[in-house]
Coordinates of C-alpha atoms in Angstrom, one line a residue:
X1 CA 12.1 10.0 22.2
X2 CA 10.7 10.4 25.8
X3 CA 12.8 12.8 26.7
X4 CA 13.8 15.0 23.6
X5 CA 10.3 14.9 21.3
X6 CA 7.5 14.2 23.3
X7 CA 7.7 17.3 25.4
X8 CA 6.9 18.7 22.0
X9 CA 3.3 17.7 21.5
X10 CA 0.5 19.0 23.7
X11 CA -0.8 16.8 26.4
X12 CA 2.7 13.8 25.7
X13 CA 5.0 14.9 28.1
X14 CA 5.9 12.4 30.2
X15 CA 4.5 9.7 27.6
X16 CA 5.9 6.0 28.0
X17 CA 7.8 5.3 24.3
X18 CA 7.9 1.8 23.5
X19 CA 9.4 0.0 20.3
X20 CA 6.6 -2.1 18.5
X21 CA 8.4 -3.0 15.9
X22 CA 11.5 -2.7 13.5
X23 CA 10.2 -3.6 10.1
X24 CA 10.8 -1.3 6.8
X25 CA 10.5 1.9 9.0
X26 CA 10.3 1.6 13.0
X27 CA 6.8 1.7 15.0
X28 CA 6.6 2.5 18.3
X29 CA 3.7 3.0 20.8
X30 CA 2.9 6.4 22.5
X31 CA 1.5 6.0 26.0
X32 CA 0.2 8.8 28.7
X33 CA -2.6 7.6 31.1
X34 CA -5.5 5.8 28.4
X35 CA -4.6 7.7 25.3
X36 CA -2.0 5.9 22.6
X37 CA -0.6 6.8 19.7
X38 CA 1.7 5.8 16.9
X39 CA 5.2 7.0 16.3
X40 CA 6.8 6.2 12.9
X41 CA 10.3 6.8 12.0
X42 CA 10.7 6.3 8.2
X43 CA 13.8 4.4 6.8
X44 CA 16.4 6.9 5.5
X45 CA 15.8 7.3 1.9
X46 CA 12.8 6.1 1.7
X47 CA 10.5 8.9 0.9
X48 CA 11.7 12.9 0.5
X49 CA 10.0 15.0 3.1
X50 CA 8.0 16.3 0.3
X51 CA 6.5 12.8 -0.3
X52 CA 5.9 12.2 3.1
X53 CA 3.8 15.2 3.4
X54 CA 1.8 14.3 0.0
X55 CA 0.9 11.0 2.4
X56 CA -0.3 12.6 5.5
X57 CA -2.1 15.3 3.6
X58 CA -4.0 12.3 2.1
X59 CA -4.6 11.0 5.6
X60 CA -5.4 14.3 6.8
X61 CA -8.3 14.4 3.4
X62 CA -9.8 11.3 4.7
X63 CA -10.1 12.2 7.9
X64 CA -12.1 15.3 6.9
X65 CA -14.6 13.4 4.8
X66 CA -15.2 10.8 7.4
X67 CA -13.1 8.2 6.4
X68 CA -11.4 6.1 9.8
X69 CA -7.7 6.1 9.2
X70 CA -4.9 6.5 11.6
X71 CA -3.9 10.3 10.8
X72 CA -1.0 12.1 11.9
X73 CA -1.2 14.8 14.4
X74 CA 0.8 17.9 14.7
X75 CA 3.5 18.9 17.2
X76 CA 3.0 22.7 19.1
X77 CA 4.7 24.4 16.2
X78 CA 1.8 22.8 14.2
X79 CA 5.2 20.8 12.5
X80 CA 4.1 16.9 11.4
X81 CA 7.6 15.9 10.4
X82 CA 10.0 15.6 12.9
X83 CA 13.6 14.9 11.2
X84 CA 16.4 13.0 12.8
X85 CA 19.9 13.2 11.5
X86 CA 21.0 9.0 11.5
X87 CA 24.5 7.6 10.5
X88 CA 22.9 6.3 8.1
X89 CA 21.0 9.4 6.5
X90 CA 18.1 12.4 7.2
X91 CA 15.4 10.1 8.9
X92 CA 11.9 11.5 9.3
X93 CA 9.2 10.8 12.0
X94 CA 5.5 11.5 12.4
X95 CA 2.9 10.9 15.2
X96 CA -0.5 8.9 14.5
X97 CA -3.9 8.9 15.8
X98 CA -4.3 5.3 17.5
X99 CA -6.3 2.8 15.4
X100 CA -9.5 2.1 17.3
X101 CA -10.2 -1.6 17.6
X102 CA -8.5 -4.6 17.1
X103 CA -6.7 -6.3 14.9
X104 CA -7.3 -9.4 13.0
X105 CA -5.3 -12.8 12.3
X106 CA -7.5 -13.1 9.0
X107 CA -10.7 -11.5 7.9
X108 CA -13.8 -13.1 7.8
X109 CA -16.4 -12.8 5.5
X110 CA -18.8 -10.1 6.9
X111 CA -15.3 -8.4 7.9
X112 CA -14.2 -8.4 4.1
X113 CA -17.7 -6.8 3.1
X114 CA -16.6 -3.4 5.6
X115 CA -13.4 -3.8 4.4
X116 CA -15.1 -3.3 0.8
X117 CA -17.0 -0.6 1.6
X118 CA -14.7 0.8 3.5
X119 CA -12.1 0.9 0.6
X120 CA -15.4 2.3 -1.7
X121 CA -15.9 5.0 0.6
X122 CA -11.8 5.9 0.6
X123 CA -12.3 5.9 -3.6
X124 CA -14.7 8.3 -3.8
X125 CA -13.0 10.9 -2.0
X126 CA -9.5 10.0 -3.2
X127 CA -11.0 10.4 -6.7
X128 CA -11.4 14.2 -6.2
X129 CA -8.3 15.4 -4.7
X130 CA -4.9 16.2 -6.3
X131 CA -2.7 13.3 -7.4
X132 CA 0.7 14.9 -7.5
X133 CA 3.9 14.5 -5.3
X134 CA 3.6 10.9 -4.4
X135 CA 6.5 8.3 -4.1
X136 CA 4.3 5.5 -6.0
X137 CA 2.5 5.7 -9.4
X138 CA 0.3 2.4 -9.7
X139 CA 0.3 2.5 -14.1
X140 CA 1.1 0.0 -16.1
X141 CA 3.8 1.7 -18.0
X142 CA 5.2 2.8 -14.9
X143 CA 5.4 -0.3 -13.0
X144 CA 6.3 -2.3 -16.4
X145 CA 9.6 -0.2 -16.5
X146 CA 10.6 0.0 -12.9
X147 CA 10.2 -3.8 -12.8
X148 CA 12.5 -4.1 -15.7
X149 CA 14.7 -1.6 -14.7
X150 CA 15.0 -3.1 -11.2
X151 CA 15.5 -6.7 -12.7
X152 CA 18.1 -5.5 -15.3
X153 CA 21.0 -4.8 -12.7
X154 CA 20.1 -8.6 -11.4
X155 CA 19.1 -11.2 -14.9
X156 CA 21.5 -10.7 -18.0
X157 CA 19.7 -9.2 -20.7
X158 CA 19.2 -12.2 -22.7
X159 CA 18.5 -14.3 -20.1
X160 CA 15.5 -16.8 -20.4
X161 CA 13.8 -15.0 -17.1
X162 CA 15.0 -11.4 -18.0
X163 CA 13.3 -12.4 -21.7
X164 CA 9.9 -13.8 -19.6
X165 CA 9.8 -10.0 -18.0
X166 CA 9.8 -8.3 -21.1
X167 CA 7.3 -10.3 -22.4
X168 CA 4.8 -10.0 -19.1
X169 CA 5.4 -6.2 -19.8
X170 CA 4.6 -6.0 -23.2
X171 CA 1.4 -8.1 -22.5
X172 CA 0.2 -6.4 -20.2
X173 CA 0.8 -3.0 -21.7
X174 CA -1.7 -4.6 -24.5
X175 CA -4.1 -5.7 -22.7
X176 CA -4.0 -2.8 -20.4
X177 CA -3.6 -0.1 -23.2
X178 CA -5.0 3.2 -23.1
X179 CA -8.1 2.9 -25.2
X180 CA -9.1 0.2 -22.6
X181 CA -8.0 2.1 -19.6
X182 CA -9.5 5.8 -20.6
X183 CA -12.9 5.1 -18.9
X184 CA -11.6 3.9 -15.5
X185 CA -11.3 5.6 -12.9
X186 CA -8.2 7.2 -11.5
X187 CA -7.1 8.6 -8.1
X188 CA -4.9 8.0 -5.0
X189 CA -4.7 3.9 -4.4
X190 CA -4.2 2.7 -0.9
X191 CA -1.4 0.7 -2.4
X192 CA -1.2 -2.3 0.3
X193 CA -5.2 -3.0 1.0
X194 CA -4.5 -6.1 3.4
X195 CA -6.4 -7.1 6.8
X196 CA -2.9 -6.9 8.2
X197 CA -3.3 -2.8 7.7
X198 CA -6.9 -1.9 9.6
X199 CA -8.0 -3.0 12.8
X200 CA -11.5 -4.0 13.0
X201 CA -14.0 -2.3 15.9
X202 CA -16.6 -5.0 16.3
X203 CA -19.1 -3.2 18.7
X204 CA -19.8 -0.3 15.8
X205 CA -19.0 -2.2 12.7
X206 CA -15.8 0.5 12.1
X207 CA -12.8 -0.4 9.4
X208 CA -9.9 2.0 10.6
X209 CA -7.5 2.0 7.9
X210 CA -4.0 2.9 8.4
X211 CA -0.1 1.8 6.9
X212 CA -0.7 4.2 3.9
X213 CA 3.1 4.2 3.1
X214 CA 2.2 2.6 -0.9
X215 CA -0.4 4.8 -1.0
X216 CA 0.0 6.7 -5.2
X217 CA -1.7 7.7 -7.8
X218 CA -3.0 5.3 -10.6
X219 CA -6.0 3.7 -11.4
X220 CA -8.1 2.6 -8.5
X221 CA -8.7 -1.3 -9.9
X222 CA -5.0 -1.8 -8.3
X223 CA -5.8 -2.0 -4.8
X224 CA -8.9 -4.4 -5.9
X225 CA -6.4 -6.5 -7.6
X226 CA -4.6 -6.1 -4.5
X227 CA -6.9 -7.4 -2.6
X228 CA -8.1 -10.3 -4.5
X229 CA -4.3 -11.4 -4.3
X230 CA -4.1 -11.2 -0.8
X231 CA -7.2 -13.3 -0.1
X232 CA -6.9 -15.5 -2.9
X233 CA -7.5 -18.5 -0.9
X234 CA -10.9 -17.2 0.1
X235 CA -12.9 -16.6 -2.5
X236 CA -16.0 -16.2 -0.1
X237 CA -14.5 -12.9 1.4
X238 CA -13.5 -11.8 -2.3
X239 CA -17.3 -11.8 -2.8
X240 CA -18.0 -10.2 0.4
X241 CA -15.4 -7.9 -0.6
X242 CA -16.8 -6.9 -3.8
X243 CA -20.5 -7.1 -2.8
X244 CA -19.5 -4.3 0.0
X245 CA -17.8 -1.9 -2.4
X246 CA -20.3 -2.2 -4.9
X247 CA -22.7 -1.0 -2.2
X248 CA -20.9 2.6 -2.2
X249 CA -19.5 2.8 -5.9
X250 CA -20.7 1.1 -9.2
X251 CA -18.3 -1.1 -10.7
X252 CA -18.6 -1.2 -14.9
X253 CA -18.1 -4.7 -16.4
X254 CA -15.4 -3.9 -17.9
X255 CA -14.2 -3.2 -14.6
X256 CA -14.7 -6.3 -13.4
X257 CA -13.4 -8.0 -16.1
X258 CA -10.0 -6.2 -15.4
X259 CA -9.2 -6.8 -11.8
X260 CA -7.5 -10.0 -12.5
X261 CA -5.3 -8.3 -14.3
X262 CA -4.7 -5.7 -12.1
X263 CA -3.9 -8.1 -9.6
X264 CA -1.1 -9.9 -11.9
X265 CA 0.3 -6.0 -12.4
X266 CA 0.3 -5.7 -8.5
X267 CA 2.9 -9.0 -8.6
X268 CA 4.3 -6.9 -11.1
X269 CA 4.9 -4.1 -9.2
X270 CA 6.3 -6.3 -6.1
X271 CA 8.5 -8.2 -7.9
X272 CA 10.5 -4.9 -9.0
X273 CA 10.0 -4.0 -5.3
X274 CA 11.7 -6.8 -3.5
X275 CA 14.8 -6.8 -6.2
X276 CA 15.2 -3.1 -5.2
X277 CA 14.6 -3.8 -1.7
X278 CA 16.4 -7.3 -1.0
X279 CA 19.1 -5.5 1.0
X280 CA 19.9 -8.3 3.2
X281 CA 20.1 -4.8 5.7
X282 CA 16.6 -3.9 6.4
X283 CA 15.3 -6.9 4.1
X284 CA 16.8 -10.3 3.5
X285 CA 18.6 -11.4 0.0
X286 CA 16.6 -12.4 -2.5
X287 CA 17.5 -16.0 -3.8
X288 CA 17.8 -16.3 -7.0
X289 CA 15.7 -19.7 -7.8
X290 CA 13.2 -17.9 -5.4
X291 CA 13.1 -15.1 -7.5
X292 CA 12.9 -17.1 -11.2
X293 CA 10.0 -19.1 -9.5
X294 CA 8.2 -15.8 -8.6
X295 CA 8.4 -14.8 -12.5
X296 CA 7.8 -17.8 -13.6
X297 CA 4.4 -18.0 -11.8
X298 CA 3.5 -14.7 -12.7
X299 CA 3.8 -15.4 -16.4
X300 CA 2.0 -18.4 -15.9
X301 CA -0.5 -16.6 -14.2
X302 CA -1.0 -14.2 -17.0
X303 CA -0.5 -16.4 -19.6
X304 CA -4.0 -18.5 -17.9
X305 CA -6.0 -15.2 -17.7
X306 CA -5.3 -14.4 -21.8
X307 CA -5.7 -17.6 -23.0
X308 CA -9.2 -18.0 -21.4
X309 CA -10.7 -14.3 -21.8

């Protein structure tokens, strides 16, 4: 990467290439003198090239409107996909704008309040631009059949947990049915809205987003049920949370009565996810009493929110 690609971006030759990490796709940081940078190298058949573009061209949005995100920068042919031709299949890279900041080990609560505002702010805009040509599509009747379609080649049909999927599917597609959904607002989610994915600059009160690999189209209550999951053991920063997006965009109370939902279909969704994804390659197996106590919960969990609504 020293050698071969950085020559090929204005002011990196000669850049130091070191690997962060090796996770889904591999990070690595880009170093010349003070300035850094990000280098991703998606995992081969991952994303088309067409879907990775859909993502940085949302990045590339934001960053026009004002929104801090890490967004990806072109090489001197004004290319921002390199491709890389793997034993293992096409890969494709892209260079990011350094996250200013830091990062955090957990969020606190006036932390969680940018982080709300921030995620308000990245609504709004995302609400106005074009939806087509991503990888993920955060509706119910989507994720309700990838789910089961992922969980099929795994449970036996009739199997007591393969029966307990069908039946979180169908309740949810009831409760979330389209004469309840028509007056919520749609648009391109983050996908993974987690303190893990900004860094947080404390001298100017900046959220930098970034890790927009789940970002999709669907109804933006997903990544506030996302959220609320992640946190669930602090409610005070949910409330932070929600008091700071409400400062940039109005939330109906039908709204807020359907984030808990949401965030059960956001278990949904990564429960079809890891079945797909539990490799033991890039991700380890999944065991199988692990994986009946993950639908179990999320029944139960479901089960709680209809029985006292």
């Amino acid at each position: 990467l020293e050698a071969a690609l950085m020559p090929q971006y204005e002011n990196l030759s000669g850049a130091e290439v070191t690997l962060l990490f090796q996770g889904m796709h591999d990070t690595y940081l880009v170093a010349r003198q003070q300035e850094k940078y990000i280098f991703r190298i998606y995992r081969a058949h991952w994303k088309t090239k067409a879907k990775v573009m859909a993502e940085l061209t949302f990045l590339l949005k934001l960053h026009e409107n004002g929104l801090s995100v890490s967004s990806p920068i072109s090489d001197g042919n004004h290319q921002f996909i390199q491709m890389f031709a793997c034993p293992e299949g096409e890969r494709y890279g892209v260079l990011f704008s350094y996250a200013p900041g830091e990062k955090v080990l957990a969020l606190s609560s006036p932390q969680a309040l940018l982080f709300g505002r921030h995620l308000a702010q990245l609504h709004g805009i995302s609400a106005q631009l074009n939806t087509e040509g991503f990888s993920r599509n955060y509706t119910v009747e989507t994720i309700a059949n990838n789910t089961s379609q992922a969980l099929e080649g795994i449970l036996t049909h009739d199997s007591s947990l393969m029966i307990a999927v069908k039946r979180i599917s169908e309740q949810l597609r009831e409760k979330l049915n389209p004469v309840t959904l028509q007056s919520l607002r749609q648009g391109i989610c983050h996908g993974d809205p987690h303190f893990e994915n900004i860094f947080v600059e404390t001298a100017t009160n900046t959220i930098t987003s970034f890790d927009f690999d789940f970002c999709g189209r669907g109804y933006l209550l997903y990544d506030l049920g996302s959220f609320c999951r992640y946190e669930r053991a602090n409610p005070a920063n949910i409330d932070a949370f929600m008091q700071g997006y409400e400062q940039v965009q109005n939330l109906s109370n039908l709204e807020k009565d359907l984030i808990p939902y949401f965030e059960v279909l956001m278990r949904f969704f990564h429960l079809g996810a890891r079945a797909i994804h539990a490799d033991g390659i890039k991700n380890p197996k999944w065991l199988p009493q692990d994986m009946a106590l993950t639908i179990i919960e999320i029944e139960e969990h479901l089960h709680h929110l209809l029985k006292n609504s």
